[in-house]
Coordinates of N, CA and C in Angstrom, one line a residue:
M163 N -7.5 -2.0 10.9 CA -7.2 -0.7 10.3 C -7.2 -1.0 8.6
E164 N -7.7 -0.3 7.7 CA -7.6 -0.5 6.3 C -6.2 -0.1 5.9
G165 N -5.8 -0.8 4.9 CA -4.5 -0.7 4.2 C -3.4 -0.8 5.2
G166 N -3.4 -1.4 6.3 CA -2.1 -1.8 7.1 C -1.8 -3.1 7.1
A167 N -0.9 -3.6 8.4 CA -0.6 -4.9 8.6 C -0.9 -5.1 9.9
Y168 N -1.6 -6.2 10.1 CA -1.7 -6.8 11.6 C -2.4 -5.6 12.2
G169 N -3.4 -4.8 11.8 CA -4.1 -3.9 12.6 C -3.2 -2.6 12.7
A170 N -2.3 -2.3 12.1 CA -1.8 -1.0 12.2 C -1.3 -0.7 10.8
G171 N -1.3 0.9 10.5 CA -0.9 1.3 9.3 C 0.4 1.2 9.0
K172 N 0.9 1.9 8.0 CA 2.3 1.8 7.4 C 3.4 2.6 8.3
A173 N 4.4 1.8 8.5 CA 5.2 2.5 9.5 C 5.9 3.8 9.1
G174 N 6.4 4.3 10.1 CA 7.0 6.0 9.8 C 6.0 7.0 10.2
G175 N 4.6 6.4 10.3 CA 3.9 7.7 10.6 C 4.0 8.3 11.7
A176 N 3.3 9.4 12.1 CA 3.3 10.0 13.5 C 2.7 9.4 14.4
F177 N 3.2 9.5 15.4 CA 2.1 8.7 16.7 C 0.9 9.5 17.0
D178 N -0.1 8.7 17.0 CA -1.6 9.4 17.5 C -2.0 8.8 18.7
P179 N -1.8 9.4 19.8 CA -2.4 8.6 21.1 C -4.0 8.6 21.0
Y180 N -4.7 9.5 20.1 CA -6.0 9.4 20.2 C -6.3 7.9 19.5
T181 N -5.8 7.7 18.6 CA -6.3 6.4 17.7 C -5.8 5.1 18.7
L182 N -4.5 5.4 19.5 CA -4.1 4.4 20.3 C -5.3 4.0 21.5
V183 N -5.7 4.8 22.0 CA -6.7 4.7 23.2 C -8.0 4.0 22.8
R184 N -8.3 4.3 21.4 CA -9.5 3.9 20.9 C -9.6 2.4 20.3
Q185 N -8.3 1.9 20.4 CA -8.2 0.5 19.9 C -8.8 -0.5 20.8
P186 N -9.6 -1.4 20.8 CA -10.1 -2.3 21.6 C -9.3 -3.1 22.3
H187 N -8.1 -3.6 21.7 CA -7.3 -4.2 22.6 C -6.3 -3.7 23.6
T188 N -6.2 -2.2 22.9 CA -5.5 -1.3 24.2 C -6.7 -1.0 25.2
I189 N -7.7 -1.0 25.2 CA -8.7 -0.7 26.2 C -8.8 -1.8 27.2
L190 N -8.8 -3.1 26.5 CA -8.9 -4.2 27.3 C -7.5 -4.4 28.2
R191 N -6.4 -4.0 27.7 CA -5.2 -4.1 28.5 C -5.3 -3.1 29.7
V192 N -5.8 -1.9 29.5 CA -5.9 -1.0 30.5 C -6.9 -1.5 31.8
V193 N -8.0 -2.1 31.0 CA -8.9 -2.7 32.0 C -8.3 -3.9 33.0
S194 N -7.6 -4.7 32.1 CA -6.8 -5.8 32.9 C -5.7 -5.4 33.9
W195 N -5.2 -4.3 33.6 CA -4.2 -3.4 34.5 C -4.6 -3.2 35.8
V196 N -5.9 -2.4 35.5 CA -6.7 -2.0 36.7 C -7.1 -3.5 37.7
F197 N -7.9 -4.4 37.0 CA -8.1 -5.4 37.8 C -6.8 -6.3 38.4
S198 N -5.9 -6.4 37.8 CA -4.7 -6.8 38.4 C -4.3 -6.1 39.7
I199 N -4.3 -4.7 39.7 CA -4.0 -3.9 40.8 C -4.9 -4.1 41.8
V200 N -6.1 -4.2 41.6 CA -7.4 -4.5 42.5 C -7.0 -6.1 43.3
V201 N -6.8 -7.1 42.6 CA -6.4 -8.4 43.0 C -5.5 -8.4 44.0
F202 N -4.1 -7.8 43.6 CA -3.0 -8.1 44.4 C -3.0 -7.1 45.7
G203 N -3.5 -5.9 45.3 CA -3.5 -4.8 46.3 C -4.4 -5.3 47.3
S204 N -5.8 -5.8 47.0 CA -6.7 -6.2 48.2 C -5.9 -7.4 49.0
I205 N -5.4 -8.2 48.5 CA -4.8 -9.3 49.2 C -3.6 -8.7 50.1
V206 N -2.7 -7.9 49.5 CA -1.5 -7.3 50.2 C -2.1 -6.4 51.5
N207 N -3.0 -5.6 51.2 CA -3.4 -4.8 52.2 C -4.4 -5.4 53.4
E208 N -5.3 -6.4 53.0 CA -6.1 -6.8 53.9 C -6.4 -8.4 53.9
G209 N -5.5 -8.9 53.0 CA -5.6 -10.5 52.9 C -4.8 -11.1 54.2
Y210 N -4.1 -10.3 55.0 CA -3.3 -11.3 56.2 C -4.1 -10.7 57.3
L211 N -4.4 -11.7 58.3 CA -5.2 -11.3 59.7 C -4.0 -11.6 60.7
N212 N -4.2 -10.8 61.9 CA -3.5 -11.3 63.0 C -4.0 -12.3 63.9
N213 N -3.4 -13.1 64.2 CA -3.8 -14.2 65.2 C -3.8 -13.5 66.5
S214 N -5.2 -13.8 67.1 CA -5.3 -13.3 68.4 C -4.6 -14.0 69.6
D215 N -4.1 -15.3 69.2 CA -3.6 -15.9 70.3 C -1.9 -15.6 70.2
K216 N -1.3 -15.8 68.9 CA 0.0 -15.7 68.5 C 0.2 -14.5 67.6
E217 N 1.2 -13.7 68.0 CA 1.7 -12.7 67.3 C 2.1 -13.0 65.7
E218 N 1.1 -13.5 64.9 CA 1.6 -14.0 63.5 C 0.4 -13.7 62.7
E219 N 0.6 -13.6 61.4 CA -0.5 -13.4 60.5 C -0.6 -14.7 59.8
F220 N -1.9 -14.5 59.4 CA -2.2 -15.6 58.5 C -3.0 -15.2 57.3
C221 N -3.3 -16.2 56.4 CA -4.2 -15.8 55.3 C -5.5 -15.9 55.4
I222 N -6.3 -14.9 54.9 CA -7.7 -14.7 55.0 C -8.5 -16.2 54.3
Y223 N -7.7 -16.6 53.5 CA -8.3 -17.8 52.8 C -8.0 -18.9 53.3
N224 N -8.8 -19.3 54.3 CA -8.7 -20.8 55.1 C -7.2 -21.1 55.8
R225 N -6.7 -20.0 56.1 CA -5.3 -19.7 56.7 C -4.2 -20.6 55.7
N226 N -4.6 -20.6 54.3 CA -3.7 -21.2 53.4 C -2.6 -20.0 52.9
P227 N -1.5 -19.9 53.0 CA -0.6 -19.1 52.5 C -0.4 -19.3 51.1
N228 N -0.6 -20.5 50.6 CA -0.5 -20.5 49.3 C -1.6 -19.9 48.3
A229 N -2.6 -19.7 48.9 CA -4.0 -19.0 48.1 C -3.3 -17.3 48.2
C230 N -3.0 -16.9 49.2 CA -2.7 -15.8 49.1 C -1.3 -15.2 48.1
S231 N -0.4 -16.1 48.4 CA 0.9 -16.1 47.5 C 0.3 -16.0 46.1
Y232 N -0.4 -17.1 45.8 CA -1.1 -17.3 44.4 C -1.3 -16.1 44.0
G233 N -2.5 -15.4 44.5 CA -3.0 -14.2 44.2 C -2.3 -13.2 44.2
V234 N -1.3 -12.8 45.0 CA -0.2 -11.8 45.0 C 0.6 -11.9 43.6
T235 N 1.0 -13.1 43.6 CA 1.9 -13.2 42.3 C 1.4 -13.2 41.0
V236 N 0.3 -13.7 41.0 CA -0.6 -13.7 39.5 C -0.9 -12.2 39.4
G237 N -1.4 -11.6 40.4 CA -1.5 -10.1 40.1 C -0.4 -9.0 39.7
V238 N 0.5 -9.5 40.3 CA 1.9 -8.6 40.1 C 2.5 -8.8 38.7
L239 N 2.4 -10.1 38.3 CA 2.9 -10.5 37.0 C 1.9 -10.1 35.9
A240 N 0.8 -10.1 36.0 CA -0.1 -9.6 35.2 C 0.0 -8.4 34.9
F241 N 0.1 -7.6 36.1 CA 0.3 -6.0 36.2 C 1.5 -5.6 35.2
L242 N 2.6 -6.3 35.5 CA 3.8 -6.1 34.4 C 3.5 -6.5 33.1
T243 N 3.0 -7.6 32.8 CA 2.5 -8.0 31.4 C 1.7 -7.0 30.7
C244 N 0.7 -6.4 31.4 CA -0.1 -5.3 30.8 C 1.0 -4.2 30.4
L245 N 1.6 -3.7 31.2 CA 2.5 -2.7 31.1 C 3.5 -2.7 29.7
L246 N 3.9 -4.2 29.8 CA 4.9 -4.4 28.5 C 4.0 -4.4 27.3
Y247 N 2.8 -4.9 27.3 CA 2.0 -5.0 25.9 C 1.6 -3.7 25.6
L248 N 1.4 -2.9 26.7 CA 0.9 -1.3 26.6 C 1.9 -0.7 25.8
A249 N 3.3 -0.9 26.4 CA 4.5 -0.4 25.5 C 4.5 -0.9 24.1
L250 N 4.3 -2.3 23.7 CA 4.3 -2.9 22.5 C 3.3 -1.9 21.7
D251 N 2.1 -1.9 22.2 CA 0.9 -1.1 21.4 C 1.5 0.2 21.0
V252 N 2.1 0.9 21.5 CA 2.7 2.3 21.2 C 3.7 2.1 20.0
Y253 N 4.6 1.3 20.4 CA 5.6 0.7 19.3 C 5.2 0.2 18.1
F254 N 4.2 -0.6 18.1 CA 3.8 -1.5 17.0 C 3.6 -0.9 15.6
P255 N 3.0 0.6 15.7 CA 2.8 1.0 14.3 C 4.3 1.4 13.9
Q256 N 5.3 1.3 14.5 CA 6.6 1.8 13.8 C 7.4 0.7 13.4
I257 N 6.7 -0.6 13.7 CA 7.5 -1.8 13.2 C 7.5 -2.0 11.6
S258 N 8.4 -1.8 10.8 CA 8.3 -1.9 9.3 C 8.1 -3.3 8.9
S259 N 8.8 -4.3 9.7 CA 9.0 -5.7 9.0 C 7.5 -6.4 9.3
V260 N 6.8 -6.9 8.4 CA 5.8 -7.7 8.4 C 5.6 -8.9 9.2
K261 N 7.1 -9.7 9.0 CA 7.4 -10.7 10.0 C 7.3 -10.4 11.5
D262 N 8.1 -9.3 11.6 CA 8.1 -8.8 13.2 C 6.9 -8.5 13.8
R263 N 5.8 -8.0 12.9 CA 4.7 -7.8 13.5 C 3.9 -9.2 13.6
K264 N 3.9 -9.9 12.8 CA 3.3 -11.3 12.8 C 3.7 -11.9 14.4
K265 N 5.0 -11.7 14.4 CA 5.7 -12.3 15.6 C 4.9 -11.7 17.1
A266 N 4.9 -10.3 16.8 CA 4.2 -9.6 18.0 C 2.8 -10.3 18.2
V267 N 2.1 -10.3 17.2 CA 0.7 -10.6 17.3 C 0.6 -12.0 17.8
L268 N 1.3 -12.9 17.3 CA 1.3 -14.3 17.9 C 1.6 -14.5 19.1
S269 N 2.7 -13.6 19.6 CA 3.0 -13.8 21.4 C 1.8 -13.1 22.1
D270 N 1.1 -12.0 21.5 CA 0.0 -11.6 21.9 C -1.0 -12.6 22.3
I271 N -1.3 -13.3 21.5 CA -2.2 -14.5 21.3 C -1.9 -15.4 22.5
G272 N -0.5 -16.1 22.4 CA -0.2 -17.1 23.4 C -0.2 -16.5 24.7
V273 N 0.2 -14.9 24.9 CA 0.5 -14.5 26.4 C -1.0 -14.4 27.0
S274 N -2.0 -13.8 26.1 CA -3.4 -13.5 26.5 C -3.8 -14.7 27.0
G275 N -3.9 -15.8 26.3 CA -4.4 -17.3 26.6 C -4.0 -17.8 27.7
F276 N -2.5 -17.3 28.0 CA -1.8 -17.9 29.0 C -2.5 -17.3 30.4
W277 N -2.6 -16.2 30.4 CA -3.4 -15.5 31.7 C -4.5 -15.6 31.7
A278 N -5.4 -15.9 30.7 CA -6.8 -16.2 31.1 C -7.0 -17.5 31.6
F279 N -6.0 -18.3 31.3 CA -5.9 -20.0 31.9 C -5.5 -19.6 33.4
F280 N -4.5 -18.8 33.7 CA -4.1 -18.5 35.1 C -5.1 -17.7 36.0
W281 N -5.8 -17.0 35.5 CA -6.8 -16.2 36.2 C -7.8 -17.2 36.6
F282 N -8.2 -18.0 35.7 CA -9.2 -19.0 35.8 C -8.9 -19.9 37.1
V283 N -7.6 -20.2 37.0 CA -7.0 -21.3 38.2 C -6.9 -20.5 39.4
G284 N -6.8 -19.2 39.4 CA -6.7 -18.4 40.6 C -8.1 -18.1 41.2
F285 N -9.2 -18.1 40.2 CA -10.5 -17.6 40.6 C -11.0 -19.0 41.4
C286 N -10.9 -20.2 40.8 CA -11.1 -21.4 41.2 C -10.4 -21.5 42.5
F287 N -9.3 -21.2 42.8 CA -8.4 -21.4 44.1 C -9.1 -20.8 45.3
L288 N -9.1 -19.4 44.8 CA -9.4 -18.5 46.0 C -10.7 -18.6 46.4
A289 N -11.8 -19.0 45.5 CA -13.3 -19.1 45.8 C -13.3 -20.5 46.6
N290 N -12.5 -21.6 46.4 CA -12.7 -22.6 46.9 C -12.1 -22.4 48.4
Q291 N -11.0 -21.8 48.4 CA -10.5 -21.6 50.0 C -11.3 -20.6 50.6
W292 N -12.0 -19.7 50.0 CA -12.9 -18.8 51.0 C -14.2 -19.6 51.2
Q293 N -14.6 -20.4 50.5 CA -15.9 -21.2 50.9 C -15.6 -22.0 52.3
V294 N -14.3 -22.4 52.3 CA -14.1 -23.5 53.2 C -13.4 -22.8 54.5
S295 N -13.4 -21.4 54.5 CA -12.7 -20.7 55.8 C -13.8 -20.7 56.9
K296 N -13.1 -20.8 58.2 CA -13.7 -21.1 59.2 C -14.1 -19.7 59.8
P297 N -15.4 -19.5 60.1 CA -15.8 -18.2 60.9 C -15.0 -17.8 62.1
Q298 N -14.5 -18.8 62.8 CA -13.8 -18.4 64.0 C -12.5 -18.0 63.8
D299 N -11.8 -18.2 62.6 CA -10.7 -17.4 62.2 C -10.9 -16.0 62.3
N300 N -12.0 -15.6 61.7 CA -12.2 -14.1 61.5 C -13.4 -13.6 62.5
P301 N -13.5 -13.6 63.6 CA -14.8 -13.6 64.4 C -15.3 -11.9 63.9
L302 N -14.4 -10.9 63.4 CA -14.5 -9.5 63.3 C -14.8 -9.4 61.8
N303 N -14.7 -10.3 61.2 CA -15.0 -10.3 59.7 C -14.0 -9.2 58.9
E304 N -13.0 -9.2 59.4 CA -12.0 -8.0 58.9 C -11.6 -8.7 57.6
G305 N -11.5 -7.7 56.8 CA -10.9 -7.8 55.4 C -12.0 -8.7 54.4
T306 N -13.0 -9.0 54.8 CA -13.8 -9.8 54.0 C -14.2 -9.2 52.6
D307 N -14.4 -8.0 52.5 CA -14.8 -7.2 51.5 C -13.5 -7.4 50.3
A308 N -12.3 -7.2 51.0 CA -11.1 -7.3 50.1 C -11.1 -8.8 49.4
A309 N -11.3 -9.6 50.5 CA -11.1 -11.0 49.8 C -12.3 -11.3 48.8
R310 N -13.4 -10.7 48.9 CA -14.5 -11.1 47.9 C -14.0 -10.2 46.7
A311 N -13.7 -9.0 46.8 CA -13.2 -8.2 45.6 C -12.2 -8.9 44.9
A312 N -10.9 -9.3 45.5 CA -9.8 -10.2 44.8 C -10.6 -11.4 44.0
I313 N -11.4 -12.2 44.7 CA -12.2 -13.2 44.0 C -13.1 -12.7 42.6
A314 N -13.9 -11.6 42.7 CA -14.4 -11.2 41.7 C -13.5 -10.7 40.7
F315 N -12.8 -9.8 41.0 CA -11.8 -9.2 39.8 C -11.0 -10.3 39.2
S316 N -10.7 -11.4 40.1 CA -10.0 -12.5 39.3 C -10.9 -13.2 38.3
F317 N -12.1 -13.2 38.6 CA -13.2 -13.8 37.6 C -13.3 -12.8 36.4
F318 N -13.5 -11.4 36.4 CA -13.3 -10.8 35.6 C -12.2 -10.7 34.8
S319 N -11.1 -10.9 35.3 CA -10.0 -10.9 34.6 C -9.8 -12.2 33.5
I320 N -10.6 -13.0 33.9 CA -10.4 -14.2 32.8 C -11.0 -13.6 31.5
F321 N -12.2 -12.8 31.4 CA -12.6 -12.5 30.3 C -11.8 -11.5 29.5
T322 N -11.5 -10.4 30.4 CA -10.5 -9.5 29.8 C -9.5 -9.8 29.1
W323 N -8.5 -11.0 29.5 CA -7.6 -11.7 28.9 C -7.9 -12.4 28.0
A324 N -9.1 -13.3 28.0 CA -9.6 -14.0 26.8 C -10.1 -13.1 25.6
G325 N -10.6 -11.8 25.8 CA -11.0 -11.0 25.0 C -9.7 -10.4 24.1
Q326 N -8.6 -10.1 24.9 CA -7.4 -9.8 24.5 C -6.7 -11.1 23.4
A327 N -6.9 -12.2 23.8 CA -6.7 -13.2 22.8 C -7.4 -13.3 21.7
V328 N -8.7 -13.1 21.9 CA -9.5 -13.2 20.6 C -9.3 -12.0 19.8
L329 N -9.2 -10.8 20.2 CA -8.5 -9.8 19.4 C -7.2 -9.7 18.6
A330 N -6.5 -10.4 19.3 CA -5.2 -10.7 18.8 C -5.5 -11.7 17.6
F331 N -6.3 -12.7 17.8 CA -6.5 -13.6 16.7 C -7.1 -13.0 15.6
Q332 N -7.7 -12.1 15.7 CA -8.4 -11.3 14.4 C -7.6 -10.4 13.8
R333 N -6.6 -9.8 14.8 CA -5.5 -9.1 14.0 C -4.5 -10.1 13.1
Y334 N -4.4 -11.2 13.5 CA -3.5 -12.1 12.8 C -4.1 -12.6 11.5
Q335 N -5.5 -12.5 11.7 CA -6.4 -13.2 10.4 C -6.4 -12.1 9.4
I336 N -6.3 -10.8 9.8 CA -6.2 -9.5 8.8 C -5.0 -9.9 8.0
G337 N -3.9 -10.2 8.6 CA -2.5 -10.5 7.8 C -1.9 -9.0 7.5
A338 N -1.2 -9.1 6.3 CA -0.5 -7.8 5.8 C -1.4 -7.1 4.3
D339 N -1.2 -6.2 4.3 CA -1.5 -5.4 3.0 C 0.0 -5.4 2.3
S340 N 0.1 -6.1 1.1 CA 1.4 -6.0 0.5 C 1.7 -4.8 -0.3
A341 N 0.7 -4.0 -0.5 CA 0.8 -2.8 -1.2 C 1.7 -1.8 -0.4
L342 N 1.5 -1.9 1.1 CA 2.3 -0.9 1.8 C 3.8 -1.4 2.3
F343 N 4.2 -2.7 1.9 CA 5.3 -3.2 2.4 C 6.1 -3.7 1.3
S344 N 7.5 -3.6 1.3 CA 8.3 -4.1 0.2 C 8.3 -5.4 0.1
Q345 N 8.1 -6.0 -1.0 CA 8.1 -7.4 -1.1 C 9.5 -7.9 -2.1
D346 N 9.5 -9.1 -1.9 CA 11.0 -9.7 -2.8 C 10.8 -9.5 -4.3
Y347 N 11.9 -8.8 -5.0 CA 11.7 -8.7 -6.5 C 12.7 -9.4 -7.1
M348 N 12.2 -10.1 -8.3 CA 13.4 -11.0 -9.0 C 13.3 -10.3 -10.5
D349 N 14.5 -10.1 -10.7 CA 14.6 -9.7 -12.4 C 14.1 -10.7 -13.3
P350 N 13.3 -10.5 -14.0 CA 12.8 -11.5 -15.0 C 13.6 -12.0 -15.9
S351 N 14.8 -11.5 -16.0 CA 15.9 -11.9 -17.0 C 16.6 -12.9 -16.2
Q352 N 16.6 -12.9 -14.8 CA 17.2 -13.8 -14.0 C 16.3 -15.1 -13.5
D353 N 15.1 -15.1 -14.1 CA 14.2 -16.1 -13.4 C 14.1 -17.1 -14.5
S354 N 14.7 -18.3 -14.1 CA 14.7 -19.4 -15.0 C 13.3 -20.2 -15.4
S355 N 12.4 -19.6 -14.4 CA 10.9 -20.2 -14.7 C 10.0 -19.4 -15.9
M356 N 10.9 -18.3 -16.5 CA 10.1 -17.6 -17.4 C 9.9 -18.6 -18.6
P357 N 8.9 -18.6 -19.4 CA 8.7 -19.5 -20.6 C 9.2 -18.7 -21.7
Y358 N 9.4 -17.8 -21.7 CA 9.9 -16.9 -23.0 C 11.2 -16.3 -22.8
A359 N 12.0 -16.0 -23.8 CA 13.2 -15.1 -23.8 C 12.9 -13.9 -23.2
P360 N 13.7 -13.1 -22.4 CA 13.9 -11.8 -21.9 C 13.8 -10.8 -23.1
Y361 N 13.0 -9.7 -22.8 CA 13.1 -8.5 -23.8 C 14.6 -8.0 -23.9
V362 N 15.1 -7.8 -25.1 CA 16.4 -7.0 -25.2 C 16.1 -5.8 -25.9
E363 N 16.9 -4.7 -25.1 CA 16.8 -3.4 -25.6 C 17.4 -3.3 -26.8
P364 N 16.8 -2.7 -27.9 CA 17.4 -2.4 -29.1 C 18.8 -1.6 -29.2
S365 N 19.6 -2.1 -29.9 CA 21.0 -1.4 -29.6 C 21.0 -0.3 -30.7
A366 N 21.8 0.7 -30.4 CA 22.0 1.6 -31.2 C 23.0 1.5 -32.1
G367 N 22.7 1.8 -33.3 CA 23.6 1.9 -34.4 C 23.3 2.3 -35.8
T368 N 23.3 1.5 -36.9 CA 23.1 2.1 -38.0 C 21.5 1.7 -38.6
D369 N 21.1 1.1 -37.6 CA 19.6 0.7 -37.8 C 18.4 1.7 -37.7
P370 N 17.8 2.2 -38.9 CA 17.1 3.5 -38.5 C 15.9 3.1 -37.9
A371 N 15.4 1.6 -38.3 CA 14.0 1.2 -37.5 C 14.2 0.8 -36.1
G372 N 15.6 0.8 -35.4 CA 15.7 0.5 -34.0 C 15.6 -0.9 -33.9
M373 N 15.7 -1.9 -34.6 CA 15.2 -3.3 -34.3 C 16.3 -4.1 -33.8
G374 N 17.5 -3.6 -33.6 CA 18.6 -4.2 -33.1 C 19.5 -5.1 -34.2
G375 N 19.2 -5.2 -35.4 CA 20.0 -5.9 -36.1 C 20.8 -4.7 -37.3
T376 N 21.5 -5.2 -38.1 CA 22.4 -4.4 -39.1 C 21.4 -4.3 -40.2
Y377 N 21.4 -3.0 -40.6 CA 20.2 -2.6 -41.8 C 21.2 -2.8 -43.0
Q378 N 20.5 -3.5 -44.0 CA 20.9 -3.5 -45.3 C 19.8 -2.9 -46.1
H379 N 20.3 -2.0 -47.0 CA 19.4 -1.3 -48.1 C 18.9 -2.6 -49.1
A380 N 17.7 -2.5 -49.3 CA 17.1 -3.6 -50.2 C 17.6 -3.3 -51.9
A381 N 18.0 -4.5 -52.5 CA 18.3 -3.9 -53.9 C 17.2 -3.5 -54.7
N382 N 17.4 -2.7 -55.6 CA 16.5 -2.2 -56.5 C 15.8 -3.3 -57.4
A383 N 14.7 -3.3 -57.4 CA 14.1 -4.6 -58.2 C 14.3 -4.5 -59.6
F384 N 14.4 -3.2 -60.2 CA 14.7 -2.9 -61.6 C 15.9 -2.2 -61.7
D385 N 16.4 -2.5 -62.9 CA 17.8 -2.0 -63.4 C 17.4 -0.3 -63.6
A386 N 18.4 0.3 -63.5 CA 18.4 1.6 -64.0 C 18.2 1.8 -65.5
E387 N 17.2 2.5 -66.0 CA 17.0 2.7 -67.3 C 18.1 3.4 -68.1
P388 N 18.4 2.8 -69.4 CA 19.5 3.6 -70.0 C 19.5 4.9 -70.3
Q389 N 20.7 5.5 -70.3 CA 20.7 7.1 -70.7 C 20.3 7.3 -72.2
G390 N 19.9 8.2 -72.5 CA 19.8 8.4 -73.9 C 19.0 7.6 -74.9
Y391 N 18.9 7.8 -76.2 CA 17.9 7.0 -77.2 C 18.6 6.2 -77.8
Q392 N 18.6 4.9 -78.1 CA 18.9 4.0 -78.9 C 17.9 3.7 -80.1
S393 N 18.1 3.7 -81.5 CA 17.7 3.6 -82.4 C 17.5 2.1 -82.7
Q394 N 16.3 1.3 -83.0 CA 16.2 0.0 -83.5 C 16.3 -0.1 -84.9
G395 N 16.8 -1.4 -85.4 CA 16.9 -1.5 -86.9 C 15.6 -2.1 -87.1
Y396 N 15.3 -2.0 -88.5 CA 14.0 -2.5 -89.1 C 14.1 -3.5 -90.0

């Protein structure tokens, strides 16, 4: 945004939801939020199967409970993180301090990169466990679509979170527009680095020229002419 700081305008303006939903990083947050719901929802609803021999559930990913636990944990935490940063997007234009905006953008870069990495790990983990799963563990192919959906949307989440990190880095590079925010001001008369003496306001007094000094009338260059006529002797 032109004339703003770190991608937002001057603080104190009215909230504009239309502008908010058009921002690329906000769109990616909503998409990431939906993807996280798909991942943990698929695993919670259909990621656990019943054992035909024993009345107990096991994870559809190679009977590895860690795979299902990882997918659910990452999905739920990513869901909450999206909500947190969506709230920050709403509040961000009201932040008047440039330093606070900078901290928020830097945290966005770090958190987005963090989640992109964890989704990459989750995708690799779930895909590997799905490949080594035994067909006899699930002869009826129950929950296979949900298992594949969790893997697919874990893969998509890598790019949505990486995209958020890139957009946050671009906002960081934009920096701040100093014309919209108060800067530190130093009185020139108190600045020791000034190479010249400070200007002193002319003092009010008898100086008609207003130059700050005492005015003195200049003496007449010529004596006053004598009054009357004087005769000269010859």
